[in-house]
């Protein structure tokens, strides 16, 4: 090659090198130190809480679609600790899910660096501790994923963006609650309700402008209704799905769920109440914040607006009104409705019935008669290293068996790229909330009583939204459709944390016997090893 040709070649190579570097998705680096602290949260006195970098709630993690998150968690508690990323799909990467079936907990005075990508996602999410009852003391926060600038969203850019973490609260700390559960008793009714952003939060905006409110239920057990005095809520996004932009006076948000609304400050200049109050509870708790018009000199005035309390049908009707926006872009430049879920025949149906059995004279919670117990060896590590004696595949049946309840490490097998129907059957007289890690799913139907095959006639097979957590109303059923396109060991659990702690969860092993990086990433080089996995070598 001549000198001119060589220079030309090097110029082209340099151009492509720069182009590739610029095209690579951004990396964001964090170090979070987890400690105990003391704070007055909800009377009568200060209590021990869990802080991240000295903050309660923890820092808001903000990312753009496809960002790579490198987050070093330093555990300064006196107990093992893990964070899970509620609603982040962890594509091909259940290694980073942060639950006890996939990860060894971070020992005291040690650290672990999570490495994950917000792949093809947008929306409002949360993170929280998955270990023990730590979630009851804090360690939680918001995780907001913004769309890339080249992908338009179906609304004008708001003038401001507010995040609200709302939920029930208990006095006395997480260790007291853990002792109650370990003794074989259910959790008592919460001691109160909080809007967790800070004490008496105020959200300030200008008259005539529109603001985004990201609302998440970070509580342990209680649904709430959210409303803003004198203002309408325009629902625009639910857990990563752009939805038809219906207007609501108030919205129900169940445990583990997140919604995003736009609110236009179109009323007279003054201050207005923001209210969250408990749903489906005999005792109604409420928490308030304030929307402050920037030039207002008139404070809020009572009464704060009332919301629904125990009305179930009202909530069901509202849930059915949530519809996918089929013409909107998602995280990628394609219509959300381009995947015609309603035209795919499920390969099988799984029916999951929750129950509250007494096992060995202690309160437990179960799915299809199986109450899950955590293993000292994470199930994912046992599967990867082929360690025997840790779990049995299909140790939980795919339909209620009618036999007595038992304790075991509950794992259900599934094949990669299956398309399945899952029915949550709730025969109890309390509202349930169910979450699936690694996925979102289409919520196609709600109904009362027992689900039957005839119930499929009522499904929404056109524009049901996708989300990661769904409610199941008392003595009712909820049906979802799931495309199992993400290999890994994935936690399906009650989002109601006391029930999860006492066994109402299992792991869905989505598997392809042909090992390929196209299906799943290798075990991380920094993976913590514990239990029977100690001594096994990383690749």
mmCIF file of C-alpha atoms in Angstrom, residues 44-270:
data_model
loop_
_atom_site.group_PDB
_atom_site.id
_atom_site.type_symbol
_atom_site.label_atom_id
_atom_site.label_comp_id
_atom_site.label_asym_id
_atom_site.label_seq_id
_atom_site.Cartn_x
_atom_site.Cartn_y
_atom_site.Cartn_z
ATOM 1 C CA UNK A 44 -43.553 9.355 68.724
ATOM 2 C CA UNK A 45 -39.741 9.536 68.716
ATOM 3 C CA UNK A 46 -36.631 9.095 66.604
ATOM 4 C CA UNK A 47 -36.026 5.605 65.233
ATOM 5 C CA UNK A 48 -33.261 3.710 63.522
ATOM 6 C CA UNK A 49 -33.387 3.981 59.739
ATOM 7 C CA UNK A 50 -31.218 2.899 56.811
ATOM 8 C CA UNK A 51 -29.423 5.643 54.914
ATOM 9 C CA UNK A 52 -27.666 5.635 51.558
ATOM 10 C CA UNK A 53 -24.923 8.242 51.421
ATOM 11 C CA UNK A 54 -26.544 9.773 54.482
ATOM 12 C CA UNK A 55 -29.891 10.196 52.716
ATOM 13 C CA UNK A 56 -33.399 9.001 53.552
ATOM 14 C CA UNK A 57 -34.896 8.123 51.132
ATOM 15 C CA UNK A 58 -31.816 7.163 49.169
ATOM 16 C CA UNK A 59 -30.455 9.109 46.183
ATOM 17 C CA UNK A 60 -32.613 9.285 43.078
ATOM 18 C CA UNK A 61 -30.883 7.269 40.371
ATOM 19 C CA UNK A 62 -31.413 9.036 37.034
ATOM 20 C CA UNK A 63 -30.538 7.388 33.738
ATOM 21 C CA UNK A 64 -31.260 7.580 30.033
ATOM 22 C CA UNK A 65 -32.419 4.585 28.014
ATOM 23 C CA UNK A 66 -29.514 2.143 27.508
ATOM 24 C CA UNK A 67 -27.199 3.813 30.037
ATOM 25 C CA UNK A 68 -24.734 1.464 31.703
ATOM 26 C CA UNK A 69 -24.871 1.737 35.497
ATOM 27 C CA UNK A 70 -21.745 0.862 37.501
ATOM 28 C CA UNK A 71 -22.806 1.161 41.126
ATOM 29 C CA UNK A 72 -20.599 0.148 44.047
ATOM 30 C CA UNK A 73 -22.618 -0.601 47.203
ATOM 31 C CA UNK A 74 -20.605 -0.473 50.442
ATOM 32 C CA UNK A 75 -22.429 -2.220 53.298
ATOM 33 C CA UNK A 76 -21.743 -0.614 56.684
ATOM 34 C CA UNK A 77 -24.689 -2.314 58.401
ATOM 35 C CA UNK A 78 -24.216 -5.143 60.891
ATOM 36 C CA UNK A 79 -26.230 -7.493 58.645
ATOM 37 C CA UNK A 80 -25.911 -8.765 55.045
ATOM 38 C CA UNK A 81 -27.611 -6.462 52.548
ATOM 39 C CA UNK A 82 -28.797 -6.364 48.927
ATOM 40 C CA UNK A 83 -30.565 -3.873 46.700
ATOM 41 C CA UNK A 84 -32.979 -4.903 43.967
ATOM 42 C CA UNK A 85 -34.001 -2.711 41.043
ATOM 43 C CA UNK A 86 -37.784 -2.907 40.898
ATOM 44 C CA UNK A 87 -38.908 -3.113 37.264
ATOM 45 C CA UNK A 88 -35.453 -3.021 35.641
ATOM 46 C CA UNK A 89 -35.473 -5.971 33.245
ATOM 47 C CA UNK A 90 -31.765 -6.836 33.562
ATOM 48 C CA UNK A 91 -31.712 -8.163 29.998
ATOM 49 C CA UNK A 92 -29.791 -11.475 29.880
ATOM 50 C CA UNK A 93 -28.396 -10.507 33.253
ATOM 51 C CA UNK A 94 -30.269 -11.968 36.212
ATOM 52 C CA UNK A 95 -26.836 -11.945 37.881
ATOM 53 C CA UNK A 96 -27.525 -8.313 38.813
ATOM 54 C CA UNK A 97 -31.113 -8.688 40.005
ATOM 55 C CA UNK A 98 -30.212 -8.298 43.664
ATOM 56 C CA UNK A 99 -32.468 -10.898 45.275
ATOM 57 C CA UNK A 100 -31.457 -13.881 47.398
ATOM 58 C CA UNK A 101 -32.228 -16.412 44.679
ATOM 59 C CA UNK A 102 -29.673 -14.843 42.355
ATOM 60 C CA UNK A 103 -27.122 -13.026 44.527
ATOM 61 C CA UNK A 104 -25.170 -13.646 47.704
ATOM 62 C CA UNK A 105 -25.898 -10.772 50.086
ATOM 63 C CA UNK A 106 -23.146 -8.226 50.669
ATOM 64 C CA UNK A 107 -21.518 -9.037 54.035
ATOM 65 C CA UNK A 108 -21.058 -6.309 56.649
ATOM 66 C CA UNK A 109 -18.056 -4.074 55.986
ATOM 67 C CA UNK A 110 -17.841 -5.344 52.414
ATOM 68 C CA UNK A 111 -18.979 -4.193 49.014
ATOM 69 C CA UNK A 112 -20.384 -5.334 45.686
ATOM 70 C CA UNK A 113 -20.435 -3.446 42.388
ATOM 71 C CA UNK A 114 -23.619 -3.834 40.353
ATOM 72 C CA UNK A 115 -23.156 -3.567 36.595
ATOM 73 C CA UNK A 116 -26.346 -3.343 34.553
ATOM 74 C CA UNK A 117 -27.893 -1.539 31.611
ATOM 75 C CA UNK A 118 -31.248 0.224 31.430
ATOM 76 C CA UNK A 119 -31.733 -1.561 28.137
ATOM 77 C CA UNK A 120 -34.712 -0.430 26.040
ATOM 78 C CA UNK A 121 -36.573 1.023 29.021
ATOM 79 C CA UNK A 122 -38.109 4.349 29.980
ATOM 80 C CA UNK A 123 -40.260 5.375 32.911
ATOM 81 C CA UNK A 124 -40.574 5.638 36.677
ATOM 82 C CA UNK A 125 -39.157 2.821 38.813
ATOM 83 C CA UNK A 126 -37.779 2.253 42.311
ATOM 84 C CA UNK A 127 -35.053 0.355 44.129
ATOM 85 C CA UNK A 128 -35.157 -1.073 47.651
ATOM 86 C CA UNK A 129 -33.481 -3.627 49.939
ATOM 87 C CA UNK A 130 -34.460 -7.232 49.220
ATOM 88 C CA UNK A 131 -32.856 -8.669 52.366
ATOM 89 C CA UNK A 132 -34.778 -9.452 55.545
ATOM 90 C CA UNK A 133 -37.117 -6.573 56.516
ATOM 91 C CA UNK A 134 -34.631 -3.811 55.712
ATOM 92 C CA UNK A 135 -37.132 -2.210 53.379
ATOM 93 C CA UNK A 136 -39.178 -1.227 56.455
ATOM 94 C CA UNK A 137 -36.308 1.000 57.633
ATOM 95 C CA UNK A 138 -35.392 2.744 54.382
ATOM 96 C CA UNK A 139 -32.666 2.060 51.849
ATOM 97 C CA UNK A 140 -35.171 2.732 49.084
ATOM 98 C CA UNK A 141 -35.303 5.383 46.396
ATOM 99 C CA UNK A 142 -36.483 6.370 42.936
ATOM 100 C CA UNK A 143 -35.006 5.175 39.647
ATOM 101 C CA UNK A 144 -36.096 7.372 36.740
ATOM 102 C CA UNK A 145 -35.206 6.477 33.154
ATOM 103 C CA UNK A 146 -35.544 9.230 30.556
ATOM 104 C CA UNK A 147 -36.016 8.713 26.833
ATOM 105 C CA UNK A 148 -33.113 9.374 24.485
ATOM 106 C CA UNK A 149 -33.314 12.769 22.812
ATOM 107 C CA UNK A 150 -33.773 11.170 19.373
ATOM 108 C CA UNK A 151 -36.917 9.301 20.510
ATOM 109 C CA UNK A 152 -39.953 11.579 20.883
ATOM 110 C CA UNK A 153 -42.365 11.043 23.757
ATOM 111 C CA UNK A 154 -46.110 11.632 23.345
ATOM 112 C CA UNK A 155 -46.276 14.848 25.361
ATOM 113 C CA UNK A 156 -44.530 18.203 25.535
ATOM 114 C CA UNK A 157 -41.576 18.523 27.863
ATOM 115 C CA UNK A 158 -42.933 19.462 31.298
ATOM 116 C CA UNK A 159 -41.755 22.552 33.146
ATOM 117 C CA UNK A 160 -40.603 20.427 36.063
ATOM 118 C CA UNK A 161 -40.290 16.833 37.258
ATOM 119 C CA UNK A 162 -41.240 15.756 40.798
ATOM 120 C CA UNK A 163 -40.756 12.330 42.369
ATOM 121 C CA UNK A 164 -42.989 11.124 45.216
ATOM 122 C CA UNK A 165 -42.219 7.965 47.210
ATOM 123 C CA UNK A 166 -45.337 7.132 49.204
ATOM 124 C CA UNK A 167 -46.172 4.292 51.554
ATOM 125 C CA UNK A 168 -47.140 2.931 54.934
ATOM 126 C CA UNK A 169 -44.757 3.107 57.879
ATOM 127 C CA UNK A 170 -44.128 1.242 61.138
ATOM 128 C CA UNK A 171 -42.675 2.453 64.405
ATOM 129 C CA UNK A 172 -39.994 0.411 66.091
ATOM 130 C CA UNK A 173 -37.827 -0.530 63.138
ATOM 131 C CA UNK A 174 -37.239 -3.449 60.830
ATOM 132 C CA UNK A 175 -35.805 -5.797 63.466
ATOM 133 C CA UNK A 176 -39.019 -5.654 65.515
ATOM 134 C CA UNK A 177 -41.077 -6.470 62.434
ATOM 135 C CA UNK A 178 -38.756 -9.334 61.558
ATOM 136 C CA UNK A 179 -39.142 -10.800 65.062
ATOM 137 C CA UNK A 180 -42.933 -10.646 64.701
ATOM 138 C CA UNK A 181 -42.809 -12.556 61.415
ATOM 139 C CA UNK A 182 -40.218 -15.047 62.679
ATOM 140 C CA UNK A 183 -42.407 -15.789 65.698
ATOM 141 C CA UNK A 184 -45.158 -16.984 63.395
ATOM 142 C CA UNK A 185 -47.438 -13.962 63.460
ATOM 143 C CA UNK A 186 -48.547 -11.664 60.621
ATOM 144 C CA UNK A 187 -47.536 -8.023 60.584
ATOM 145 C CA UNK A 188 -49.836 -5.678 62.478
ATOM 146 C CA UNK A 189 -51.603 -2.795 60.806
ATOM 147 C CA UNK A 190 -49.152 0.021 59.925
ATOM 148 C CA UNK A 191 -48.672 2.913 62.320
ATOM 149 C CA UNK A 192 -49.101 5.596 59.691
ATOM 150 C CA UNK A 193 -48.610 6.794 56.146
ATOM 151 C CA UNK A 194 -45.952 8.978 54.576
ATOM 152 C CA UNK A 195 -45.023 10.905 51.485
ATOM 153 C CA UNK A 196 -41.379 10.006 51.799
ATOM 154 C CA UNK A 197 -39.638 12.722 49.844
ATOM 155 C CA UNK A 198 -39.030 14.720 53.037
ATOM 156 C CA UNK A 199 -40.997 16.191 55.942
ATOM 157 C CA UNK A 200 -43.987 18.132 54.616
ATOM 158 C CA UNK A 201 -42.836 18.326 50.982
ATOM 159 C CA UNK A 202 -43.813 21.322 48.881
ATOM 160 C CA UNK A 203 -43.808 21.273 45.070
ATOM 161 C CA UNK A 204 -43.509 24.750 43.556
ATOM 162 C CA UNK A 205 -44.599 25.692 40.036
ATOM 163 C CA UNK A 206 -45.819 28.555 37.918
ATOM 164 C CA UNK A 207 -49.460 29.140 37.078
ATOM 165 C CA UNK A 208 -50.320 27.868 33.600
ATOM 166 C CA UNK A 209 -47.378 25.485 33.312
ATOM 167 C CA UNK A 210 -47.493 21.674 33.303
ATOM 168 C CA UNK A 211 -45.461 19.481 35.661
ATOM 169 C CA UNK A 212 -44.668 15.785 35.826
ATOM 170 C CA UNK A 213 -45.331 13.843 39.027
ATOM 171 C CA UNK A 214 -43.740 10.383 39.350
ATOM 172 C CA UNK A 215 -45.685 8.469 42.020
ATOM 173 C CA UNK A 216 -44.508 5.164 43.521
ATOM 174 C CA UNK A 217 -45.913 2.951 46.277
ATOM 175 C CA UNK A 218 -42.812 2.087 48.284
ATOM 176 C CA UNK A 219 -44.766 0.755 51.282
ATOM 177 C CA UNK A 220 -44.877 -2.728 52.751
ATOM 178 C CA UNK A 221 -48.533 -3.657 52.539
ATOM 179 C CA UNK A 222 -51.054 -0.920 51.762
ATOM 180 C CA UNK A 223 -52.578 0.450 48.543
ATOM 181 C CA UNK A 224 -53.215 4.186 48.361
ATOM 182 C CA UNK A 225 -55.241 6.708 46.397
ATOM 183 C CA UNK A 226 -53.431 9.812 45.108
ATOM 184 C CA UNK A 227 -54.991 13.178 44.280
ATOM 185 C CA UNK A 228 -54.208 16.897 44.079
ATOM 186 C CA UNK A 229 -56.802 19.319 45.368
ATOM 187 C CA UNK A 230 -58.618 21.094 42.526
ATOM 188 C CA UNK A 231 -56.456 19.596 39.757
ATOM 189 C CA UNK A 232 -56.801 16.843 37.186
ATOM 190 C CA UNK A 233 -54.228 14.111 36.712
ATOM 191 C CA UNK A 234 -53.311 13.207 33.138
ATOM 192 C CA UNK A 235 -51.928 9.665 33.186
ATOM 193 C CA UNK A 236 -49.087 9.344 30.643
ATOM 194 C CA UNK A 237 -46.929 6.395 31.697
ATOM 195 C CA UNK A 238 -47.228 3.262 33.827
ATOM 196 C CA UNK A 239 -44.039 1.330 34.622
ATOM 197 C CA UNK A 240 -42.511 1.883 31.208
ATOM 198 C CA UNK A 241 -45.676 1.894 29.086
ATOM 199 C CA UNK A 242 -47.007 5.045 27.502
ATOM 200 C CA UNK A 243 -50.765 4.940 27.981
ATOM 201 C CA UNK A 244 -53.806 6.670 26.545
ATOM 202 C CA UNK A 245 -53.793 10.034 28.251
ATOM 203 C CA UNK A 246 -57.029 9.877 30.195
ATOM 204 C CA UNK A 247 -57.824 12.456 32.868
ATOM 205 C CA UNK A 248 -58.476 11.353 36.448
ATOM 206 C CA UNK A 249 -59.530 13.044 39.659
ATOM 207 C CA UNK A 250 -57.485 10.482 41.599
ATOM 208 C CA UNK A 251 -55.507 7.296 41.023
ATOM 209 C CA UNK A 252 -55.097 4.054 42.963
ATOM 210 C CA UNK A 253 -51.500 2.874 43.291
ATOM 211 C CA UNK A 254 -50.863 -0.552 44.769
ATOM 212 C CA UNK A 255 -47.790 -1.870 46.570
ATOM 213 C CA UNK A 256 -44.760 -1.973 44.269
ATOM 214 C CA UNK A 257 -46.413 0.024 41.487
ATOM 215 C CA UNK A 258 -45.447 3.328 39.853
ATOM 216 C CA UNK A 259 -47.405 5.779 37.694
ATOM 217 C CA UNK A 260 -46.497 9.051 36.006
ATOM 218 C CA UNK A 261 -48.946 11.919 35.558
ATOM 219 C CA UNK A 262 -48.918 15.424 34.113
ATOM 220 C CA UNK A 263 -50.604 18.190 36.102
ATOM 221 C CA UNK A 264 -51.304 21.646 34.719
ATOM 222 C CA UNK A 265 -51.420 24.429 37.320
ATOM 223 C CA UNK A 266 -54.556 25.929 35.836
ATOM 224 C CA UNK A 267 -56.365 27.063 38.986
ATOM 225 C CA UNK A 268 -56.396 30.368 40.839
ATOM 226 C CA UNK A 269 -53.142 31.377 42.520
ATOM 227 C CA UNK A 270 -52.919 29.755 45.963
#
